[in-house]
Structure formats: structure tokens, C-alpha cells
Short mmCIF file of C-alpha atoms in Angstrom, two decimals:
data_model
loop_
_atom_site.label_atom_id
_atom_site.label_comp_id
_atom_site.label_asym_id
_atom_site.label_seq_id
_atom_site.Cartn_x
_atom_site.Cartn_y
_atom_site.Cartn_z
CA UNK L 524 0.00 0.00 0.00
CA UNK L 525 2.80 2.38 0.88
CA UNK L 526 4.55 1.50 -2.35
CA UNK L 527 1.45 2.53 -4.32
CA UNK L 528 1.55 6.09 -3.03
CA UNK L 529 5.32 6.27 -3.38
CA UNK L 530 5.02 5.41 -7.09
CA UNK L 531 2.36 8.09 -7.54
CA UNK L 532 4.53 10.65 -5.78
CA UNK L 533 7.62 9.76 -7.79
CA UNK L 534 5.69 9.69 -11.04
CA UNK L 535 4.10 13.08 -10.48
CA UNK L 536 7.42 14.55 -9.41
CA UNK L 537 9.29 13.37 -12.48
CA UNK L 538 6.48 14.51 -14.79
CA UNK L 539 6.50 17.96 -13.20
CA UNK L 540 10.28 18.07 -13.60
CA UNK L 541 9.90 17.43 -17.32
CA UNK L 542 7.21 20.10 -17.62
CA UNK L 543 9.41 22.54 -15.74
CA UNK L 544 12.18 22.07 -18.28
CA UNK L 545 9.92 22.50 -21.31
CA UNK L 546 8.28 25.45 -19.61
CA UNK L 547 11.71 26.99 -19.07
CA UNK L 548 12.59 26.58 -22.73
CA UNK L 549 9.21 27.99 -23.77
CA UNK L 550 9.65 31.12 -21.68
CA UNK L 551 13.30 31.64 -22.62
CA UNK L 552 13.50 32.13 -26.41
CA UNK L 553 17.15 33.03 -25.98
CA UNK L 554 17.95 29.33 -25.61
CA UNK L 555 16.90 28.64 -29.21
CA UNK L 556 19.73 26.93 -31.06
CA UNK L 557 18.42 27.32 -34.62
CA UNK L 558 20.77 29.11 -37.06
CA UNK L 559 18.85 30.89 -39.80
CA UNK L 560 21.70 30.13 -42.15
CA UNK L 561 21.40 32.10 -45.38
CA UNK L 562 20.18 35.14 -43.44
CA UNK L 563 22.98 35.20 -40.89
CA UNK L 564 25.90 34.58 -43.25
CA UNK L 565 27.52 37.85 -42.24
CA UNK L 566 27.65 37.00 -38.55
CA UNK L 567 27.84 33.22 -38.68
CA UNK L 568 30.98 31.88 -37.04
CA UNK L 569 31.72 28.19 -37.13
CA UNK L 570 33.15 26.62 -34.01
CA UNK L 571 36.89 25.96 -33.78
CA UNK L 572 36.83 22.20 -34.18
CA UNK L 573 34.65 22.30 -37.31
CA UNK L 574 36.50 20.66 -40.22
CA UNK L 575 35.68 22.40 -43.49
CA UNK L 576 38.68 21.91 -45.74
CA UNK L 577 42.48 21.55 -45.58
CA UNK L 578 44.40 24.79 -45.96
CA UNK L 579 48.08 25.71 -45.73
CA UNK L 580 48.62 28.89 -43.72
CA UNK L 581 51.13 31.38 -45.16
CA UNK L 582 52.67 34.23 -43.21
CA UNK L 583 53.09 37.80 -44.46
CA UNK L 584 56.40 37.00 -46.15
CA UNK L 585 54.59 34.36 -48.25
CA UNK L 586 56.26 31.53 -46.40
CA UNK L 587 54.73 28.20 -45.38
CA UNK L 588 55.91 25.42 -43.09
CA UNK L 589 55.70 22.48 -45.53
CA UNK L 590 58.92 20.53 -45.97
CA UNK L 591 57.53 18.19 -48.60
CA UNK L 592 57.97 15.11 -46.44
CA UNK L 593 54.77 13.59 -47.90
CA UNK L 594 53.63 12.21 -44.53
CA UNK L 595 50.16 13.60 -45.22
CA UNK L 596 50.04 11.99 -48.63
CA UNK L 597 50.81 8.61 -47.06
CA UNK L 598 48.38 9.18 -44.21
CA UNK L 599 45.45 10.09 -46.47
CA UNK L 600 43.12 7.06 -46.82
CA UNK L 601 41.66 8.02 -50.19
CA UNK L 602 44.41 9.77 -52.11
CA UNK L 603 43.18 13.30 -51.63
CA UNK L 604 46.65 14.85 -51.38
CA UNK L 605 49.29 14.71 -54.08
CA UNK L 606 52.63 16.43 -53.47
CA UNK L 607 55.01 17.19 -56.33
CA UNK L 608 58.50 17.88 -55.04
CA UNK L 609 61.55 19.49 -56.56
CA UNK L 610 65.22 19.73 -55.67
CA UNK L 611 66.33 23.15 -54.50
CA UNK L 612 69.97 24.20 -54.42
CA UNK L 613 70.87 25.90 -51.17
CA UNK L 614 73.26 28.88 -51.02
CA UNK L 615 76.00 26.56 -49.69
CA UNK L 616 75.65 24.28 -52.70
CA UNK L 617 73.74 21.45 -50.99
CA UNK L 618 70.59 20.09 -52.55
CA UNK L 619 67.37 20.13 -50.55
CA UNK L 620 63.93 18.67 -51.17
CA UNK L 621 61.10 21.21 -51.35
CA UNK L 622 57.50 21.27 -52.58
CA UNK L 623 56.63 22.37 -56.04
CA UNK L 624 52.86 21.98 -55.85
CA UNK L 625 50.68 20.73 -53.02
CA UNK L 626 47.58 19.38 -54.80
CA UNK L 627 44.47 18.89 -52.70
CA UNK L 628 41.36 17.23 -54.13
CA UNK L 629 38.47 18.57 -52.08
CA UNK L 630 36.01 16.34 -53.92
CA UNK L 631 37.72 13.24 -52.49
CA UNK L 632 38.29 14.56 -48.98
CA UNK L 633 36.20 13.19 -46.10
CA UNK L 634 37.53 15.69 -43.53
CA UNK L 635 38.97 12.87 -41.45
CA UNK L 636 41.78 15.10 -40.15
CA UNK L 637 44.43 12.32 -40.49
CA UNK L 638 46.73 14.47 -42.68
CA UNK L 639 46.73 17.29 -40.12
CA UNK L 640 47.58 14.79 -37.38
CA UNK L 641 50.33 13.22 -39.49
CA UNK L 642 52.07 16.48 -40.38
CA UNK L 643 55.32 16.78 -38.35
CA UNK L 644 55.74 20.52 -38.95
CA UNK L 645 52.13 21.75 -38.56
CA UNK L 646 52.05 23.00 -42.14
CA UNK L 647 48.40 22.21 -42.83
CA UNK L 648 45.31 22.91 -40.74
CA UNK L 649 41.56 22.47 -41.08
CA UNK L 650 39.66 25.64 -42.03
CA UNK L 651 36.12 26.56 -40.94
CA UNK L 652 34.80 27.37 -44.40
CA UNK L 653 32.00 25.17 -45.66
CA UNK L 654 30.42 26.73 -48.74
CA UNK L 655 32.20 24.48 -51.24
CA UNK L 656 29.47 23.91 -53.83
CA UNK L 657 30.56 24.57 -57.43
CA UNK L 658 29.17 23.63 -60.82
CA UNK L 659 32.34 21.96 -62.11
CA UNK L 660 34.26 19.23 -60.34
CA UNK L 661 37.56 20.60 -61.65
CA UNK L 662 37.22 23.69 -59.47
CA UNK L 663 37.49 21.48 -56.41
CA UNK L 664 41.10 20.54 -57.25
CA UNK L 665 43.11 23.06 -55.29
CA UNK L 666 46.79 23.96 -55.04
CA UNK L 667 47.49 24.84 -51.45
CA UNK L 668 50.90 26.50 -51.64
CA UNK L 669 50.67 30.01 -52.99
CA UNK L 670 52.67 30.87 -56.12
CA UNK L 671 56.20 31.98 -55.32
CA UNK L 672 56.05 30.86 -51.72
CA UNK L 673 58.92 29.18 -50.00
CA UNK L 674 59.59 27.34 -46.80
CA UNK L 675 59.94 29.24 -43.55
CA UNK L 676 63.37 29.68 -41.95
CA UNK L 677 64.17 27.02 -39.39
CA UNK L 678 61.56 24.47 -40.37
CA UNK L 679 63.28 21.20 -41.10
CA UNK N 435 -20.35 53.58 -25.23
CA UNK N 436 -23.32 52.96 -22.97
CA UNK N 437 -25.25 51.49 -25.87
CA UNK N 438 -22.35 49.25 -26.75
CA UNK N 439 -22.23 47.83 -23.25
CA UNK N 440 -25.94 47.05 -23.13
CA UNK N 441 -25.96 45.06 -26.39
CA UNK N 442 -25.60 41.40 -25.48
CA UNK N 443 -25.56 38.29 -27.58
CA UNK N 444 -29.07 37.40 -26.49
CA UNK N 445 -30.48 40.74 -27.65
CA UNK N 446 -28.80 40.31 -31.04
CA UNK N 447 -30.22 36.78 -31.27
CA UNK N 448 -33.75 37.84 -30.33
CA UNK N 449 -33.76 40.79 -32.75
CA UNK N 450 -32.56 38.46 -35.51
CA UNK N 451 -35.30 36.02 -34.58
CA UNK N 452 -37.94 38.79 -34.70
CA UNK N 453 -36.69 39.98 -38.07
CA UNK N 454 -36.76 36.46 -39.50
CA UNK N 455 -40.28 35.85 -38.18
CA UNK N 456 -41.45 39.09 -39.78
CA UNK N 457 -39.86 38.45 -43.17
CA UNK N 458 -40.45 34.69 -43.52
CA UNK N 459 -43.62 34.28 -41.48
CA UNK N 460 -43.68 30.47 -41.46
CA UNK N 461 -42.35 29.37 -38.03
CA UNK N 462 -40.92 26.06 -39.26
CA UNK N 463 -39.01 27.82 -41.99
CA UNK N 464 -37.74 30.35 -39.44
CA UNK N 465 -36.42 27.54 -37.30
CA UNK N 466 -34.76 25.81 -40.26
CA UNK N 467 -33.16 29.10 -41.33
CA UNK N 468 -31.88 29.69 -37.81
CA UNK N 469 -30.39 26.20 -37.64
CA UNK N 470 -28.61 26.74 -40.96
CA UNK N 471 -27.31 30.09 -39.72
CA UNK N 472 -26.06 28.53 -36.47
CA UNK N 473 -24.34 25.71 -38.34
CA UNK N 474 -22.72 28.17 -40.73
CA UNK N 475 -21.49 30.40 -37.93
CA UNK N 476 -20.05 27.33 -36.19
CA UNK N 477 -18.17 26.34 -39.36
CA UNK N 478 -16.97 29.91 -39.84
CA UNK N 479 -15.68 29.84 -36.28
CA UNK N 480 -14.09 26.39 -36.48
CA UNK N 481 -11.91 26.72 -39.56
CA UNK N 482 -9.96 29.80 -38.36
CA UNK N 483 -9.80 28.15 -34.94
CA UNK N 484 -8.10 25.13 -36.46
CA UNK N 485 -5.67 27.43 -38.28
CA UNK N 486 -4.83 29.15 -35.01
CA UNK N 487 -4.45 25.86 -33.17
CA UNK N 488 -2.26 24.38 -35.89
CA UNK N 489 0.02 27.38 -35.86
CA UNK N 490 0.04 27.45 -32.06
CA UNK N 491 0.89 23.77 -31.84
CA UNK N 492 3.84 24.11 -34.20
CA UNK N 493 5.17 27.20 -32.49
CA UNK N 494 4.77 25.76 -28.97
CA UNK N 495 6.46 22.55 -30.08
CA UNK N 496 9.32 24.49 -31.62
CA UNK N 497 9.95 26.70 -28.60
CA UNK N 498 9.84 23.74 -26.24
CA UNK N 499 12.38 21.91 -28.39
CA UNK N 500 14.63 24.99 -28.65
CA UNK N 501 13.72 25.52 -32.30
CA UNK N 502 12.16 28.43 -34.16
CA UNK N 503 9.25 26.71 -35.87
CA UNK N 504 7.58 27.93 -39.05
CA UNK N 505 8.95 31.39 -39.93
CA UNK N 506 9.07 31.65 -43.72
CA UNK N 507 5.49 31.85 -45.05
CA UNK N 508 3.93 35.14 -44.05
CA UNK N 509 4.96 37.25 -41.07
CA UNK N 510 6.49 34.95 -38.42
CA UNK N 511 5.20 31.94 -40.36
CA UNK N 512 1.53 32.70 -39.68
CA UNK N 513 0.46 31.71 -43.19
CA UNK N 514 2.21 28.36 -43.09
CA UNK N 515 -1.00 26.57 -42.14
CA UNK N 516 -2.82 28.21 -45.08
CA UNK N 517 -0.13 26.90 -47.41
CA UNK N 518 -0.51 23.43 -45.91
CA UNK N 519 -4.26 23.55 -46.38
CA UNK N 520 -3.89 24.58 -50.01
CA UNK N 521 -1.50 21.68 -50.50
CA UNK N 522 -3.97 19.24 -48.96
CA UNK N 523 -6.76 20.64 -51.16
CA UNK N 524 -4.77 19.89 -54.30
CA UNK N 525 -3.82 16.37 -53.30
CA UNK N 526 -5.62 13.34 -54.65
CA UNK N 527 -8.10 11.78 -52.26
CA UNK N 528 -7.00 8.22 -52.80
CA UNK N 529 -9.20 5.27 -51.85
CA UNK N 530 -7.34 1.94 -51.67
CA UNK N 531 -8.69 -0.77 -53.97
CA UNK N 532 -9.12 -3.44 -51.32
CA UNK N 533 -10.81 -1.15 -48.85
CA UNK N 534 -14.47 -1.06 -47.89
CA UNK N 535 -15.13 2.06 -49.94
CA UNK N 536 -18.39 3.15 -48.32
CA UNK N 537 -17.08 2.96 -44.75
CA UNK N 538 -13.73 4.38 -45.80
CA UNK N 539 -15.35 7.55 -47.13
CA UNK N 540 -17.89 7.75 -44.32
CA UNK N 541 -15.39 7.50 -41.44
CA UNK N 542 -13.82 11.01 -41.63
CA UNK N 543 -17.28 12.57 -41.90
CA UNK N 544 -18.45 10.77 -38.76
CA UNK N 545 -15.35 11.80 -36.85
CA UNK N 546 -15.74 15.47 -37.80
CA UNK N 547 -19.50 15.55 -37.25
CA UNK N 548 -19.29 14.03 -33.77
CA UNK N 549 -16.59 16.43 -32.70
CA UNK N 550 -18.67 19.35 -34.02
CA UNK N 551 -21.80 18.10 -32.24
CA UNK N 552 -20.04 18.39 -28.91
CA UNK N 553 -19.72 22.13 -29.49
CA UNK N 554 -23.49 22.57 -29.01
CA UNK N 555 -23.82 22.99 -25.22
CA UNK N 556 -20.59 24.96 -24.71
CA UNK N 557 -21.14 28.46 -23.34
CA UNK N 558 -18.78 30.66 -25.34
CA UNK N 559 -19.74 33.85 -23.54
CA UNK N 560 -22.50 35.30 -21.42
CA UNK N 561 -25.87 34.25 -22.96
CA UNK N 562 -24.01 32.85 -25.97
CA UNK N 563 -24.68 29.18 -26.30
CA UNK N 564 -25.89 27.13 -29.23
CA UNK N 565 -28.12 24.85 -27.20
CA UNK N 566 -28.53 25.12 -23.43
CA UNK N 567 -30.03 21.69 -22.86
CA UNK N 568 -30.70 20.46 -19.34
CA UNK N 569 -28.40 17.43 -19.62
CA UNK N 570 -25.49 19.33 -21.18
CA UNK N 571 -22.66 17.51 -19.42
CA UNK N 572 -24.19 14.09 -20.04
CA UNK N 573 -24.70 15.02 -23.70
CA UNK N 574 -21.05 16.00 -24.04
CA UNK N 575 -19.69 12.81 -22.49
CA UNK N 576 -22.01 10.58 -24.52
CA UNK N 577 -21.49 12.27 -27.89
CA UNK N 578 -17.73 12.48 -27.51
CA UNK N 579 -17.55 8.70 -27.16
CA UNK N 580 -19.25 8.22 -30.54
CA UNK N 581 -16.12 9.57 -32.23
CA UNK N 582 -14.35 6.28 -31.56
CA UNK N 583 -16.81 4.57 -33.92
CA UNK N 584 -15.50 6.73 -36.75
CA UNK N 585 -11.94 5.86 -35.81
CA UNK N 586 -12.72 2.13 -35.68
CA UNK N 587 -14.50 2.47 -39.02
CA UNK N 588 -11.48 4.15 -40.56
CA UNK N 589 -9.12 1.48 -39.24
CA UNK N 590 -11.31 -1.42 -40.26
CA UNK N 591 -12.19 -0.23 -43.74
CA UNK N 592 -8.63 0.69 -44.73
CA UNK N 593 -7.64 -2.99 -45.14
CA UNK N 594 -4.27 -2.26 -43.62
CA UNK N 595 -2.81 -3.91 -40.54
CA UNK N 596 -1.39 -0.65 -39.21
CA UNK N 597 -4.74 1.07 -39.47
CA UNK N 598 -6.54 -1.80 -37.80
CA UNK N 599 -4.05 -1.97 -34.94
CA UNK N 600 -4.26 1.78 -34.41
CA UNK N 601 -8.04 1.71 -34.39
CA UNK N 602 -8.13 -1.17 -31.92
CA UNK N 603 -5.73 0.61 -29.59
CA UNK N 604 -7.78 3.75 -29.85
CA UNK N 605 -10.91 1.82 -28.96
CA UNK N 606 -9.34 0.24 -25.87
CA UNK N 607 -7.95 3.60 -24.82
CA UNK N 608 -11.14 5.63 -25.19
CA UNK N 609 -13.31 2.99 -23.50
CA UNK N 610 -10.97 2.96 -20.50
CA UNK N 611 -10.36 6.67 -20.09
CA UNK N 612 -14.02 7.56 -20.55
CA UNK N 613 -14.57 6.30 -16.99
CA UNK N 614 -12.08 8.68 -15.42
CA UNK N 615 -13.34 11.64 -17.43
CA UNK N 616 -16.88 10.78 -16.39
CA UNK N 617 -15.98 10.56 -12.70
CA UNK N 618 -14.04 13.83 -12.85
CA UNK N 619 -17.05 15.53 -14.43
CA UNK N 620 -19.42 13.91 -11.89
CA UNK N 621 -17.54 15.51 -9.01
CA UNK N 622 -18.46 18.94 -10.40
CA UNK N 623 -22.02 17.82 -11.10
CA UNK N 624 -22.32 16.75 -7.45
CA UNK N 625 -21.16 20.16 -6.25
CA UNK N 626 -23.40 22.06 -8.67
CA UNK N 627 -26.43 19.80 -8.50
CA UNK N 628 -27.16 20.33 -12.18
CA UNK N 629 -26.14 18.92 -15.55
CA UNK N 630 -27.00 22.14 -17.36
CA UNK N 631 -23.94 24.04 -18.59
CA UNK N 632 -25.35 27.48 -17.79
CA UNK N 633 -26.14 26.39 -14.21
CA UNK N 634 -22.61 25.09 -13.80
CA UNK N 635 -21.21 28.41 -14.97
CA UNK N 636 -23.58 30.42 -12.80
CA UNK N 637 -22.63 28.37 -9.72
CA UNK N 638 -19.10 29.72 -10.09
CA UNK N 639 -20.10 33.37 -9.93
CA UNK N 640 -18.59 33.71 -6.46
CA UNK N 641 -15.45 31.71 -7.23
CA UNK N 642 -14.27 29.02 -9.61
CA UNK N 643 -14.71 25.43 -8.53
CA UNK N 644 -11.00 24.80 -8.61
CA UNK N 645 -10.64 27.38 -5.79
CA UNK N 646 -13.92 26.69 -4.01
CA UNK N 647 -13.60 22.93 -4.02
CA UNK N 648 -10.29 22.56 -2.17
CA UNK N 649 -7.98 19.64 -2.92
CA UNK N 650 -10.57 17.05 -4.13
CA UNK N 651 -11.67 19.27 -7.01
CA UNK N 652 -8.05 19.99 -7.87
CA UNK N 653 -7.40 16.25 -8.00
CA UNK N 654 -10.38 15.73 -10.27
CA UNK N 655 -9.15 18.61 -12.46
CA UNK N 656 -5.78 16.88 -12.87
CA UNK N 657 -7.50 13.56 -13.58
CA UNK N 658 -9.75 15.30 -16.09
CA UNK N 659 -6.72 16.79 -17.85
CA UNK N 660 -4.88 13.45 -18.05
CA UNK N 661 -7.88 11.37 -19.05
CA UNK N 662 -9.15 13.84 -21.62
CA UNK N 663 -5.69 14.04 -23.18
CA UNK N 664 -5.95 10.29 -23.56
CA UNK N 665 -9.47 10.52 -24.90
CA UNK N 666 -8.54 12.84 -27.74
CA UNK N 667 -5.60 10.59 -28.70
CA UNK N 668 -2.88 13.16 -28.16
CA UNK N 669 0.65 12.44 -27.08
CA UNK N 670 1.71 10.98 -24.67
CA UNK N 671 -1.36 8.83 -25.31
CA UNK N 672 -1.17 8.86 -29.12
CA UNK N 673 -0.88 5.09 -29.43
CA UNK N 674 -3.61 5.12 -32.04
CA UNK N 675 -1.33 6.94 -34.47
CA UNK N 676 2.10 6.14 -33.04
CA UNK N 677 4.29 7.17 -35.97
CA UNK N 678 7.25 4.99 -35.11
CA UNK N 679 5.21 1.83 -34.73
CA UNK N 680 2.15 2.21 -36.95
CA UNK N 681 3.22 4.84 -39.55
CA UNK N 682 0.07 6.90 -38.92
CA UNK N 683 -2.32 4.49 -37.24
CA UNK N 684 -5.93 4.66 -38.31
CA UNK N 685 -5.38 7.38 -40.92
CA UNK N 686 -2.46 5.70 -42.70
CA UNK N 687 -4.42 5.22 -45.92
CA UNK N 688 -6.08 8.63 -45.95
CA UNK N 689 -4.82 11.48 -48.08
CA UNK N 690 -5.91 14.91 -49.25
CA UNK N 691 -9.06 16.39 -47.77
CA UNK N 692 -10.10 13.17 -46.06
CA UNK N 693 -6.89 13.30 -44.06
CA UNK N 694 -7.47 16.99 -43.42
CA UNK N 695 -10.84 16.13 -41.91
CA UNK N 696 -9.16 13.88 -39.36
CA UNK N 697 -6.76 16.69 -38.57
CA UNK N 698 -9.68 19.12 -38.25
CA UNK N 699 -11.46 16.70 -35.92
CA UNK N 700 -8.34 16.36 -33.79
CA UNK N 701 -8.09 20.11 -33.29
CA UNK N 702 -11.82 20.54 -32.69
CA UNK N 703 -11.63 17.79 -30.07
CA UNK N 704 -8.71 19.53 -28.45
CA UNK N 705 -10.69 22.76 -28.28
CA UNK N 706 -13.86 21.06 -27.03
CA UNK N 707 -12.07 19.19 -24.27
CA UNK N 708 -10.32 22.34 -23.13
CA UNK N 709 -13.54 24.33 -23.29
CA UNK N 710 -15.33 21.79 -21.12
CA UNK N 711 -12.43 21.75 -18.66
CA UNK N 712 -12.56 25.54 -18.54
CA UNK N 713 -16.33 25.54 -18.04
CA UNK N 714 -16.39 22.93 -15.30
CA UNK N 715 -13.32 23.82 -13.29
CA UNK N 716 -12.22 27.34 -14.24
CA UNK N 717 -15.60 29.05 -14.30
CA UNK N 718 -16.41 29.23 -18.02
CA UNK N 719 -16.91 32.88 -18.99
CA UNK N 720 -16.95 34.06 -15.35
CA UNK N 721 -14.30 36.70 -14.70
CA UNK N 722 -11.69 36.19 -12.03
CA UNK N 723 -12.86 37.63 -8.74
CA UNK N 724 -11.21 37.91 -5.36
CA UNK N 725 -13.81 38.41 -2.64
CA UNK N 726 -13.71 41.81 -0.86
CA UNK N 727 -11.49 43.40 -3.53
CA UNK N 728 -14.26 45.46 -5.12
CA UNK N 729 -11.97 47.60 -7.28
CA UNK N 730 -10.09 44.63 -8.65
CA UNK N 731 -13.34 42.79 -9.34
CA UNK N 732 -14.74 45.78 -11.23
CA UNK N 733 -11.67 45.93 -13.45
CA UNK N 734 -11.99 42.22 -14.15
CA UNK N 735 -15.67 42.69 -15.07
CA UNK N 736 -14.71 45.12 -17.82
CA UNK N 737 -13.04 42.35 -19.83
CA UNK N 738 -15.66 40.77 -22.11
CA UNK N 739 -16.84 37.32 -21.08
CA UNK N 740 -15.81 35.76 -24.39
CA UNK N 741 -12.22 36.85 -23.72
CA UNK N 742 -12.35 35.14 -20.34
CA UNK N 743 -13.71 31.96 -21.83
CA UNK N 744 -11.20 31.84 -24.69
CA UNK N 745 -8.34 32.72 -22.37
CA UNK N 746 -9.10 29.86 -20.02
CA UNK N 747 -9.64 27.47 -22.91
CA UNK N 748 -6.35 28.39 -24.52
CA UNK N 749 -4.62 28.02 -21.16
CA UNK N 750 -5.79 24.41 -20.95
CA UNK N 751 -4.92 23.85 -24.62
CA UNK N 752 -1.42 25.09 -23.84
CA UNK N 753 -1.11 22.68 -20.92
CA UNK N 754 -2.21 19.77 -23.10
CA UNK N 755 0.32 20.86 -25.75
CA UNK N 756 3.01 21.00 -23.10
CA UNK N 757 2.13 17.42 -22.13
CA UNK N 758 2.69 16.45 -25.73
CA UNK N 759 6.17 17.92 -25.96
CA UNK N 760 7.34 16.93 -22.47
CA UNK N 761 6.41 13.31 -22.04
CA UNK N 762 7.37 10.16 -23.94
CA UNK N 763 4.66 7.91 -25.32
CA UNK N 764 3.28 5.21 -23.04
CA UNK N 765 3.33 1.52 -23.92
CA UNK N 766 -0.05 -0.18 -24.29
CA UNK N 767 0.27 -2.01 -20.97
CA UNK N 768 1.44 1.16 -19.22
CA UNK N 769 -1.53 2.98 -20.67
CA UNK N 770 -3.99 0.49 -19.24
CA UNK N 771 -2.13 0.29 -15.92
CA UNK N 772 -2.30 4.05 -15.52
CA UNK N 773 -6.05 4.02 -16.01
CA UNK N 774 -7.18 0.92 -14.13
CA UNK N 775 -4.64 0.91 -11.31
CA UNK N 776 -4.20 4.62 -10.68
CA UNK N 777 -6.68 7.05 -12.22
CA UNK N 778 -9.88 5.05 -11.71
CA UNK N 779 -9.36 4.12 -7.99
CA UNK N 780 -8.18 7.63 -7.19
CA UNK N 781 -11.11 9.26 -8.93
CA UNK N 782 -13.57 6.88 -7.22
CA UNK N 783 -12.24 7.80 -3.78
CA UNK N 784 -12.21 11.41 -4.90
CA UNK N 785 -15.89 11.30 -5.86
CA UNK N 786 -16.71 10.04 -2.37
CA UNK N 787 -14.68 12.88 -0.86
CA UNK N 788 -16.43 15.45 -3.05
CA UNK N 789 -19.82 13.97 -2.12
CA UNK N 790 -19.04 14.23 1.59
CA UNK N 791 -17.84 17.78 1.02
CA UNK N 792 -21.02 18.70 -0.86
CA UNK N 793 -23.31 17.17 1.77
CA UNK N 794 -21.54 18.79 4.69
CA UNK N 795 -21.24 22.09 2.83
CA UNK N 796 -17.49 22.37 3.39
CA UNK N 797 -16.90 24.15 0.12
CA UNK N 798 -17.23 27.91 -0.05
#
């Protein structure tokens, strides 16, 4: 008999708890999570861990951190990255491997982040852009190193 | 201004009646004309009501789920429901080949007609009632249970196992929860001593029953809310149309306007149930009064009675909508346990309590 009333009490309490939460959300429109996307393009900011595409950051002297080690190319599960290297002659006469073109096929990329993890010199990062739609597949093939760029001092 | 205040619904009705008698002459024809007018005004009231309720439901649902809801068609999405209606109008009203075609097409009509019939004894405002019959409450509870026949008809004639299962569930559910609704209503009938709707409203002139009747009436109000939510097949008691299990339950095979009629019936039922709850427990069109606060009471009297009635009704509608978006759906066995093990015994004991209270005159 006691158990009967205890179940009623517990049931009513948990139901009221649920109604309190929905009532709170109803009276606090500020909690609404919906993004009205095309309207808020100007102010929309994606969160830091969002993976939109692979980019290679360049500094103001047009220098990147890629040594051309091809670790990312090996790490990529579906052949998204293709690195073409060249031999550069240093001022002291030694030859050194450097990148010629860093080809990135966005149409093949699954944003798995393995290339960024594999990179020993933090040359590539994931960007927060996401509006990638184009009418021609060829436009999705991107060269990440900017023309005329070279490797940063001190990155081996 | 003074003239405006003295015009009441009854004076409008009687002047219309006099005018009709003068112009038509034949009393039978006058009565027929008046019935047609009443039916038309009911329809004219119901369709915008369903639009409002549909919009309200979607917005309430959205806010409770931290969403925005419809906001593209019209200002703040208010015309969304019009767009949906136009879409339903253009759709093909398909009748499955293997179905019982007569019953299949009859079922939505029966469901809508029964839910509209229940509107008759509801007092919308002071002296504004379609039919103030002396067994109003009994009429409501008996007519509202006919609706299940339409649902069973729809499920049976669709020749679809989902429809049949949904209809059967709905039948079991409505038959069970009718008892609790009836007992909750009876507790008010005991206190009032009358089944007439206008008497019940007038008995609350010095305070609504939910305040006058202490805890027993509050308990019966809660039981009424729960059981009537079950009776109109709304979540968390929407086993009859449980989407995840039965696609759409008894109206799986319906499309176009026939489906829209089920939707219309659902919203009319929601309104009717809330209106009856407001009439019985929250004083119908009676304004909110606190005894001895003459100034406050006068201010409250200035609000028109229809506003009071609609406000209370929409308050209960909101609570029922909040039920829908707060609670998960019950299993069939849980549904029957809730009724037969909890609601029915509690409401039986409660009726005895209310009876004792009424005999001893313990209520205000």
C-alpha cells in the first residue's frame, strides 16, 4: 500500500520536472539553437573544431611550413593529397627537397583530419569554411601552396 | 459607449429572430433558417480556430524543443498553415482498392461531425450558447464517445494492418479513459447539483470550482486533464497513431481532404475538451474575482466574457500541448495500468470525498 503512493509521488514529481524544463525553454526564447543560415551569413561563425577543408597557412612573407615530407600523402586514406617535389639548391651548394605543388582534391576529402595529425611541422590545418558547392568538379582541385612561396626559416 | 455595453448576444439573437419571423412568417421555416445560420457560424468559427491551433501547436512545439518553428510563409510563419491547407486541397483523395469504400469515405465525416456536435452545449460567452439543454454535461460525455466509432470504421475499412491496430488501440484507450473523465465531471455535477452548462457556470459566480472545491476538485481537475488528453488521442497517449510503430495508425491510408478532416477533428476535439475543462473547473466565462477586492473585481468585469472563456480554454490547450512535448509515449500495458490501477481508484475515492464535502457544505 505504501509502495502505491510512493510510485504516484515519484511519477508526479518526475512529470512535473519534465514540464518545468519544457516550460523553461518555452519562456526563454534566448535558448533557441536554430541558425537561420542564409540570413545570418555575415555574422555566422563556425566553431573551432569544425573541419571544413584543408588549408596551408602562409605568413606575411609568403612563407609556409611544408617541408615536402609527404607524410600527409601517405596518411590520407583516399588519395586526396598529391605532393610534387623538386630539388632546390641551397646557397651553400647542398641540394634540398622542397614542394613544387601541393595538390588537394576537395572532392575526395572526407575531412577525417588524419593528414593534419600526421604532419610533423604543422604545415596544414583544417579551415572553418563550408560553402564548397561549385558547378564543375575541376574547381574542387586546389593547389594549397601560394605561387612563389617558399619554406619558412628554421623548419626542417 | 453605454449602448455598446448594453448590447448582449441574447439581444442580437432575439432581434434576428424577430426579423426572420417578420420576413419569412412560417415558423418552421424560421427555425430551419436559424439552424442553418447557427451551423454556418459554427463552421466559420471552427476553420480559423483550427488554423490558429495548428500554428500554435507548431510554435509551442518548436519553442519547447529549442527551435524556431515555421517562420518563412507570411509574417512569423503565420500563413504556413494556409499553405498546408492549399497543398492538402490539391492532393488526390486516394481510396485503396481493397478497402471497404463506403465505410472508408464515411469515417472522416463521422469523426468530424461528432466532434462538431459536442460544441453545441458549450457556453462561449454570457448568454451565448448554441443549445442550453438540461443534460449538457451528459450530452457531451455521450457524444464524444461516438467519435471512436469513426476511428474504428477508418481502421477497419482501410484494409491495412497498421490502421486496424491503431483503431483497436484507440478503442481500448477511449473505452478505458471515458470512466475517469466521467468521474471527474461527476464531481463537479455533485457540487453544482445540475447537468445544465449554464447552471454550472452560474454556480461559479462567487469563485471558480478549482478554488472553491479545495484539494478534491483539484485532483479531479488533474485527472480530467490526463484522461481527456488520452481521450482525444494526443501524445503521450497517441498510441492510435504512433508514428514509429504504426506509420500513422488509423489514418495511414487517408490522403488529401479526407486526411485533413481527421486533422480538423483532432483540433476541434482539443478545443472542445479544453472548453469543457474551462467551463467545469475554471468558471467558463466568469471573470476572475477575489472576494472583498471590489476595485479589482470591477476591473476584471470590464473584460468581455468571451475573452475570459477563450483565455481559459487556450490556457488548458497550452497545458495539453506542453504534455505532448514533455512526455514520452506510453506503452499499451502502461496505458492500461495508468487508467485501471491509478486514475480510476483515485477518482472513485475522490468522488466520495467530493460527495461528503457537498453534503456537509465544506466548500465555499
